């Protein structure tokens, strides 16, 4: 919802703006809203290549809220097939549409889902590699993603999951998550979040390299 402000701020600073969204994919259909079954979702990253892609992205985000909302706004493969034109698809974090079953050892399911996305996005699909401190699962996932990408002929892209701008903002982000979950930073039984890794900030090109 901040796309226009983001676009103008980038233009004023001489940065090329790439508008996108992390979308939630329903476990079944976006219209299924059954307790304990449809409350969990997987992630995908969608990036607009041009103005047509931006229009398709707006359509997806709108339908996700108006039709698919169940705990969070959700889309499904039916919508992706209809509004995929001029969109780039990345496979997101460890809870991604392909990544979650792949990390859990469900390789056949992950490959099936990858082929579904290949059919929709073609060369605009990229397997996303991330590397964050204290998240041991990512090294295992990256190895599996590289192997699957080589098997299916899908390109790879290195990204950094970004939840705040500066590295020193990590503690403030964790406190905000405590507020959200009604815990304090000192609670010993507090479920550690994925963001306990202190590098979910906007990294420089040198750091990414």
PDB file of C-alpha atoms in Angstrom:
ATOM      1  CA  UNK A   1       0.000   0.000   0.000  1.00  0.00           C
ATOM      2  CA  UNK A   2       3.024   2.259   0.132  1.00  0.00           C
ATOM      3  CA  UNK A   3       3.941   1.621  -3.494  1.00  0.00           C
ATOM      4  CA  UNK A   4       3.349   5.163  -4.794  1.00  0.00           C
ATOM      5  CA  UNK A   5       5.330   6.825  -1.973  1.00  0.00           C
ATOM      6  CA  UNK A   6       8.075   4.233  -2.439  1.00  0.00           C
ATOM      7  CA  UNK A   7       8.171   4.836  -6.212  1.00  0.00           C
ATOM      8  CA  UNK A   8       8.472   8.624  -5.880  1.00  0.00           C
ATOM      9  CA  UNK A   9      11.062   8.398  -3.077  1.00  0.00           C
ATOM     10  CA  UNK A  10      13.236   6.104  -5.210  1.00  0.00           C
ATOM     11  CA  UNK A  11      12.918   8.322  -8.278  1.00  0.00           C
ATOM     12  CA  UNK A  12      13.908  11.414  -6.275  1.00  0.00           C
ATOM     13  CA  UNK A  13      17.017   9.625  -4.991  1.00  0.00           C
ATOM     14  CA  UNK A  14      18.099   8.152  -8.327  1.00  0.00           C
ATOM     15  CA  UNK A  15      17.220   4.552  -7.425  1.00  0.00           C
ATOM     16  CA  UNK A  16      15.328   2.259  -9.791  1.00  0.00           C
ATOM     17  CA  UNK A  17      12.158   1.228  -7.937  1.00  0.00           C
ATOM     18  CA  UNK A  18      11.049  -2.394  -8.246  1.00  0.00           C
ATOM     19  CA  UNK A  19       7.522  -2.775  -6.922  1.00  0.00           C
ATOM     20  CA  UNK A  20       6.534  -6.124  -5.509  1.00  0.00           C
ATOM     21  CA  UNK A  21       4.737  -7.925  -2.730  1.00  0.00           C
ATOM     22  CA  UNK A  22       5.189 -10.956  -0.515  1.00  0.00           C
ATOM     23  CA  UNK A  23       1.919 -12.807  -1.031  1.00  0.00           C
ATOM     24  CA  UNK A  24       0.356 -15.610   0.984  1.00  0.00           C
ATOM     25  CA  UNK A  25      -0.644 -18.767  -0.886  1.00  0.00           C
ATOM     26  CA  UNK A  26      -3.624 -20.669   0.504  1.00  0.00           C
ATOM     27  CA  UNK A  27      -2.967 -24.305   1.395  1.00  0.00           C
ATOM     28  CA  UNK A  28      -5.952 -25.259  -0.732  1.00  0.00           C
ATOM     29  CA  UNK A  29      -8.165 -22.667  -2.452  1.00  0.00           C
ATOM     30  CA  UNK A  30      -8.424 -19.011  -1.399  1.00  0.00           C
ATOM     31  CA  UNK A  31     -12.126 -19.726  -0.876  1.00  0.00           C
ATOM     32  CA  UNK A  32     -11.478 -22.526   1.658  1.00  0.00           C
ATOM     33  CA  UNK A  33     -11.668 -21.163   5.207  1.00  0.00           C
ATOM     34  CA  UNK A  34     -11.856 -24.152   7.532  1.00  0.00           C
ATOM     35  CA  UNK A  35     -10.479 -23.899  11.065  1.00  0.00           C
ATOM     36  CA  UNK A  36      -7.140 -25.657  11.737  1.00  0.00           C
ATOM     37  CA  UNK A  37      -6.711 -26.419   8.025  1.00  0.00           C
ATOM     38  CA  UNK A  38      -6.657 -23.162   6.116  1.00  0.00           C
ATOM     39  CA  UNK A  39      -5.216 -20.822   8.753  1.00  0.00           C
ATOM     40  CA  UNK A  40      -1.633 -21.562   7.671  1.00  0.00           C
ATOM     41  CA  UNK A  41      -0.144 -20.299   4.412  1.00  0.00           C
ATOM     42  CA  UNK A  42       3.019 -20.350   2.322  1.00  0.00           C
ATOM     43  CA  UNK A  43       4.832 -17.358   0.831  1.00  0.00           C
ATOM     44  CA  UNK A  44       5.832 -16.179  -2.643  1.00  0.00           C
ATOM     45  CA  UNK A  45       7.490 -12.967  -3.812  1.00  0.00           C
ATOM     46  CA  UNK A  46       5.967 -11.263  -6.856  1.00  0.00           C
ATOM     47  CA  UNK A  47       7.764  -8.392  -8.616  1.00  0.00           C
ATOM     48  CA  UNK A  48       6.266  -6.189 -11.344  1.00  0.00           C
ATOM     49  CA  UNK A  49       8.327  -6.048 -14.565  1.00  0.00           C
ATOM     50  CA  UNK A  50       6.354  -3.115 -15.985  1.00  0.00           C
ATOM     51  CA  UNK A  51       3.056  -1.257 -15.679  1.00  0.00           C
ATOM     52  CA  UNK A  52       1.022  -4.261 -16.810  1.00  0.00           C
ATOM     53  CA  UNK A  53       2.703  -6.387 -14.158  1.00  0.00           C
ATOM     54  CA  UNK A  54       1.907  -3.703 -11.577  1.00  0.00           C
ATOM     55  CA  UNK A  55      -1.775  -3.810 -12.580  1.00  0.00           C
ATOM     56  CA  UNK A  56      -1.806  -7.601 -12.216  1.00  0.00           C
ATOM     57  CA  UNK A  57      -0.125  -7.313  -8.822  1.00  0.00           C
ATOM     58  CA  UNK A  58      -2.796  -4.825  -7.666  1.00  0.00           C
ATOM     59  CA  UNK A  59      -5.488  -7.216  -8.881  1.00  0.00           C
ATOM     60  CA  UNK A  60      -3.980 -10.129  -6.935  1.00  0.00           C
ATOM     61  CA  UNK A  61      -3.562  -8.115  -3.735  1.00  0.00           C
ATOM     62  CA  UNK A  62      -7.130  -6.810  -3.988  1.00  0.00           C
ATOM     63  CA  UNK A  63      -8.709 -10.242  -4.531  1.00  0.00           C
ATOM     64  CA  UNK A  64      -6.537 -11.667  -1.735  1.00  0.00           C
ATOM     65  CA  UNK A  65      -8.200  -9.264   0.696  1.00  0.00           C
ATOM     66  CA  UNK A  66     -11.753  -9.309  -0.684  1.00  0.00           C
ATOM     67  CA  UNK A  67     -12.102 -13.043  -1.424  1.00  0.00           C
ATOM     68  CA  UNK A  68      -9.196 -14.876   0.157  1.00  0.00           C
ATOM     69  CA  UNK A  69      -8.875 -13.254   3.570  1.00  0.00           C
ATOM     70  CA  UNK A  70      -8.656 -15.827   6.364  1.00  0.00           C
ATOM     71  CA  UNK A  71      -6.304 -14.646   9.141  1.00  0.00           C
ATOM     72  CA  UNK A  72      -4.319 -13.037   6.307  1.00  0.00           C
ATOM     73  CA  UNK A  73      -5.067 -12.066   2.691  1.00  0.00           C
ATOM     74  CA  UNK A  74      -4.453 -15.116   0.473  1.00  0.00           C
ATOM     75  CA  UNK A  75      -4.284 -15.972  -3.202  1.00  0.00           C
ATOM     76  CA  UNK A  76      -4.106 -19.378  -4.911  1.00  0.00           C
ATOM     77  CA  UNK A  77      -2.794 -20.953  -8.096  1.00  0.00           C
ATOM     78  CA  UNK A  78      -6.027 -20.206  -9.941  1.00  0.00           C
ATOM     79  CA  UNK A  79      -5.444 -16.476  -9.455  1.00  0.00           C
ATOM     80  CA  UNK A  80      -1.739 -16.743 -10.282  1.00  0.00           C
ATOM     81  CA  UNK A  81      -2.546 -18.406 -13.599  1.00  0.00           C
ATOM     82  CA  UNK A  82      -4.993 -15.612 -14.443  1.00  0.00           C
ATOM     83  CA  UNK A  83      -2.829 -12.644 -13.388  1.00  0.00           C
ATOM     84  CA  UNK A  84       0.779 -13.804 -13.856  1.00  0.00           C
ATOM     85  CA  UNK A  85       1.585 -11.761 -16.949  1.00  0.00           C
ATOM     86  CA  UNK A  86       4.668  -9.524 -16.567  1.00  0.00           C
ATOM     87  CA  UNK A  87       5.319 -10.688 -12.999  1.00  0.00           C
ATOM     88  CA  UNK A  88       8.569 -12.187 -11.716  1.00  0.00           C
ATOM     89  CA  UNK A  89       8.148 -14.895  -9.076  1.00  0.00           C
ATOM     90  CA  UNK A  90      10.703 -15.676  -6.355  1.00  0.00           C
ATOM     91  CA  UNK A  91      10.330 -18.634  -3.999  1.00  0.00           C
ATOM     92  CA  UNK A  92      10.634 -16.579  -0.766  1.00  0.00           C
ATOM     93  CA  UNK A  93      11.945 -17.636   2.668  1.00  0.00           C
ATOM     94  CA  UNK A  94      12.002 -21.002   4.440  1.00  0.00           C
ATOM     95  CA  UNK A  95       8.198 -20.870   4.618  1.00  0.00           C
ATOM     96  CA  UNK A  96       7.938 -20.452   0.853  1.00  0.00           C
ATOM     97  CA  UNK A  97       5.549 -22.396  -1.378  1.00  0.00           C
ATOM     98  CA  UNK A  98       8.361 -24.706  -2.535  1.00  0.00           C
ATOM     99  CA  UNK A  99      10.767 -24.205   0.362  1.00  0.00           C
ATOM    100  CA  UNK A 100       8.556 -25.446   3.197  1.00  0.00           C
ATOM    101  CA  UNK A 101       7.938 -28.959   1.782  1.00  0.00           C
ATOM    102  CA  UNK A 102      11.523 -29.163   0.488  1.00  0.00           C
ATOM    103  CA  UNK A 103      12.966 -28.400   3.921  1.00  0.00           C
ATOM    104  CA  UNK A 104      10.586 -30.921   5.502  1.00  0.00           C
ATOM    105  CA  UNK A 105      11.910 -33.688   3.251  1.00  0.00           C
ATOM    106  CA  UNK A 106       8.844 -33.811   0.995  1.00  0.00           C
ATOM    107  CA  UNK A 107      10.919 -33.553  -2.184  1.00  0.00           C
ATOM    108  CA  UNK A 108       8.258 -34.942  -4.534  1.00  0.00           C
ATOM    109  CA  UNK A 109       5.712 -32.394  -3.323  1.00  0.00           C
ATOM    110  CA  UNK A 110       8.243 -29.581  -3.666  1.00  0.00           C
ATOM    111  CA  UNK A 111       9.134 -30.632  -7.210  1.00  0.00           C
ATOM    112  CA  UNK A 112       5.444 -30.843  -8.152  1.00  0.00           C
ATOM    113  CA  UNK A 113       4.861 -27.317  -6.823  1.00  0.00           C
ATOM    114  CA  UNK A 114       7.970 -26.043  -8.612  1.00  0.00           C
ATOM    115  CA  UNK A 115       6.688 -27.420 -11.908  1.00  0.00           C
ATOM    116  CA  UNK A 116       3.323 -25.729 -11.292  1.00  0.00           C
ATOM    117  CA  UNK A 117       5.096 -22.384 -10.888  1.00  0.00           C
ATOM    118  CA  UNK A 118       7.272 -23.063 -13.945  1.00  0.00           C
ATOM    119  CA  UNK A 119       4.136 -23.632 -15.991  1.00  0.00           C
ATOM    120  CA  UNK A 120       2.710 -20.295 -14.795  1.00  0.00           C
ATOM    121  CA  UNK A 121       5.821 -18.071 -14.837  1.00  0.00           C
ATOM    122  CA  UNK A 122       8.246 -19.799 -17.221  1.00  0.00           C
ATOM    123  CA  UNK A 123      11.602 -17.976 -17.288  1.00  0.00           C
ATOM    124  CA  UNK A 124      10.249 -15.432 -14.803  1.00  0.00           C
ATOM    125  CA  UNK A 125      10.575 -17.962 -11.955  1.00  0.00           C
ATOM    126  CA  UNK A 126      13.678 -17.857  -9.735  1.00  0.00           C
ATOM    127  CA  UNK A 127      14.650 -20.045  -6.783  1.00  0.00           C
ATOM    128  CA  UNK A 128      15.610 -17.718  -3.941  1.00  0.00           C
ATOM    129  CA  UNK A 129      18.706 -18.348  -1.814  1.00  0.00           C
ATOM    130  CA  UNK A 130      19.084 -16.612   1.553  1.00  0.00           C
ATOM    131  CA  UNK A 131      21.699 -16.849   4.282  1.00  0.00           C
ATOM    132  CA  UNK A 132      21.000 -15.455   7.740  1.00  0.00           C
ATOM    133  CA  UNK A 133      22.908 -15.912  10.968  1.00  0.00           C
ATOM    134  CA  UNK A 134      21.512 -18.408  13.498  1.00  0.00           C
ATOM    135  CA  UNK A 135      19.140 -20.014  10.992  1.00  0.00           C
ATOM    136  CA  UNK A 136      20.790 -23.374  10.431  1.00  0.00           C
ATOM    137  CA  UNK A 137      17.940 -24.660   8.285  1.00  0.00           C
ATOM    138  CA  UNK A 138      18.814 -22.230   5.518  1.00  0.00           C
ATOM    139  CA  UNK A 139      22.083 -23.938   4.606  1.00  0.00           C
ATOM    140  CA  UNK A 140      20.228 -27.240   4.257  1.00  0.00           C
ATOM    141  CA  UNK A 141      17.439 -25.598   2.267  1.00  0.00           C
ATOM    142  CA  UNK A 142      19.878 -23.781  -0.036  1.00  0.00           C
ATOM    143  CA  UNK A 143      21.623 -27.035  -0.925  1.00  0.00           C
ATOM    144  CA  UNK A 144      18.269 -28.642  -1.761  1.00  0.00           C
ATOM    145  CA  UNK A 145      17.139 -25.612  -3.774  1.00  0.00           C
ATOM    146  CA  UNK A 146      20.362 -25.615  -5.814  1.00  0.00           C
ATOM    147  CA  UNK A 147      19.975 -29.330  -6.538  1.00  0.00           C
ATOM    148  CA  UNK A 148      16.321 -28.915  -7.590  1.00  0.00           C
ATOM    149  CA  UNK A 149      17.130 -25.832  -9.683  1.00  0.00           C
ATOM    150  CA  UNK A 150      19.808 -27.751 -11.575  1.00  0.00           C
ATOM    151  CA  UNK A 151      17.404 -30.630 -12.169  1.00  0.00           C
ATOM    152  CA  UNK A 152      14.584 -28.402 -13.481  1.00  0.00           C
ATOM    153  CA  UNK A 153      16.688 -25.716 -15.176  1.00  0.00           C
ATOM    154  CA  UNK A 154      15.479 -22.851 -12.964  1.00  0.00           C
ATOM    155  CA  UNK A 155      17.697 -19.808 -12.356  1.00  0.00           C
ATOM    156  CA  UNK A 156      18.880 -18.840  -8.858  1.00  0.00           C
ATOM    157  CA  UNK A 157      18.863 -15.432  -7.170  1.00  0.00           C
ATOM    158  CA  UNK A 158      20.478 -14.408  -3.874  1.00  0.00           C
ATOM    159  CA  UNK A 159      18.332 -12.225  -1.605  1.00  0.00           C
ATOM    160  CA  UNK A 160      18.185 -11.013   1.977  1.00  0.00           C
ATOM    161  CA  UNK A 161      14.960 -11.181   3.963  1.00  0.00           C
ATOM    162  CA  UNK A 162      14.555  -7.560   5.049  1.00  0.00           C
ATOM    163  CA  UNK A 163      12.324  -6.494   7.962  1.00  0.00           C
ATOM    164  CA  UNK A 164      14.063  -3.266   8.976  1.00  0.00           C
ATOM    165  CA  UNK A 165      16.527  -0.839   7.403  1.00  0.00           C
ATOM    166  CA  UNK A 166      19.544  -0.655   9.735  1.00  0.00           C
ATOM    167  CA  UNK A 167      21.389  -3.452  11.525  1.00  0.00           C
ATOM    168  CA  UNK A 168      20.988  -1.722  14.892  1.00  0.00           C
ATOM    169  CA  UNK A 169      17.186  -1.912  14.513  1.00  0.00           C
ATOM    170  CA  UNK A 170      17.187  -5.679  15.227  1.00  0.00           C
ATOM    171  CA  UNK A 171      16.455  -5.299  18.947  1.00  0.00           C
ATOM    172  CA  UNK A 172      13.596  -2.867  18.366  1.00  0.00           C
ATOM    173  CA  UNK A 173      12.087  -5.292  15.846  1.00  0.00           C
ATOM    174  CA  UNK A 174      12.273  -8.134  18.363  1.00  0.00           C
ATOM    175  CA  UNK A 175      10.565  -5.993  21.005  1.00  0.00           C
ATOM    176  CA  UNK A 176       7.781  -5.163  18.544  1.00  0.00           C
ATOM    177  CA  UNK A 177       7.297  -8.896  17.983  1.00  0.00           C
ATOM    178  CA  UNK A 178       7.066  -9.351  21.759  1.00  0.00           C
ATOM    179  CA  UNK A 179       4.319  -6.723  21.864  1.00  0.00           C
ATOM    180  CA  UNK A 180       2.513  -8.536  19.056  1.00  0.00           C
ATOM    181  CA  UNK A 181       2.696 -11.896  20.879  1.00  0.00           C
ATOM    182  CA  UNK A 182       2.038 -10.403  24.347  1.00  0.00           C
ATOM    183  CA  UNK A 183       5.408 -11.485  25.722  1.00  0.00           C
ATOM    184  CA  UNK A 184       8.376  -9.626  27.143  1.00  0.00           C
ATOM    185  CA  UNK A 185      11.948  -9.850  25.933  1.00  0.00           C
ATOM    186  CA  UNK A 186      12.844 -11.564  29.246  1.00  0.00           C
ATOM    187  CA  UNK A 187      10.246 -14.350  29.042  1.00  0.00           C
ATOM    188  CA  UNK A 188      12.169 -17.614  29.120  1.00  0.00           C
ATOM    189  CA  UNK A 189       9.282 -19.514  27.529  1.00  0.00           C
ATOM    190  CA  UNK A 190       9.051 -16.963  24.719  1.00  0.00           C
ATOM    191  CA  UNK A 191       9.071 -18.704  21.382  1.00  0.00           C
ATOM    192  CA  UNK A 192      12.149 -17.455  19.559  1.00  0.00           C
ATOM    193  CA  UNK A 193      11.202 -15.910  16.250  1.00  0.00           C
ATOM    194  CA  UNK A 194      13.011 -16.378  12.962  1.00  0.00           C
ATOM    195  CA  UNK A 195      14.025 -12.741  13.322  1.00  0.00           C
ATOM    196  CA  UNK A 196      16.273 -13.539  16.298  1.00  0.00           C
ATOM    197  CA  UNK A 197      18.991 -13.537  13.665  1.00  0.00           C
ATOM    198  CA  UNK A 198      20.380  -9.969  13.706  1.00  0.00           C
ATOM    199  CA  UNK A 199      20.783  -9.536   9.949  1.00  0.00           C
ATOM    200  CA  UNK A 200      17.284  -8.963   8.574  1.00  0.00           C
ATOM    201  CA  UNK A 201      18.324  -5.446   7.544  1.00  0.00           C
ATOM    202  CA  UNK A 202      18.917  -3.775   4.170  1.00  0.00           C
ATOM    203  CA  UNK A 203      22.399  -5.020   3.278  1.00  0.00           C
ATOM    204  CA  UNK A 204      24.854  -3.290   0.986  1.00  0.00           C
ATOM    205  CA  UNK A 205      25.883  -4.804  -2.371  1.00  0.00           C
ATOM    206  CA  UNK A 206      29.266  -5.709  -0.844  1.00  0.00           C
ATOM    207  CA  UNK A 207      27.616  -7.576   2.037  1.00  0.00           C
ATOM    208  CA  UNK A 208      25.352  -9.422  -0.360  1.00  0.00           C
ATOM    209  CA  UNK A 209      28.318 -10.413  -2.519  1.00  0.00           C
TER     210      UNK A 209
END
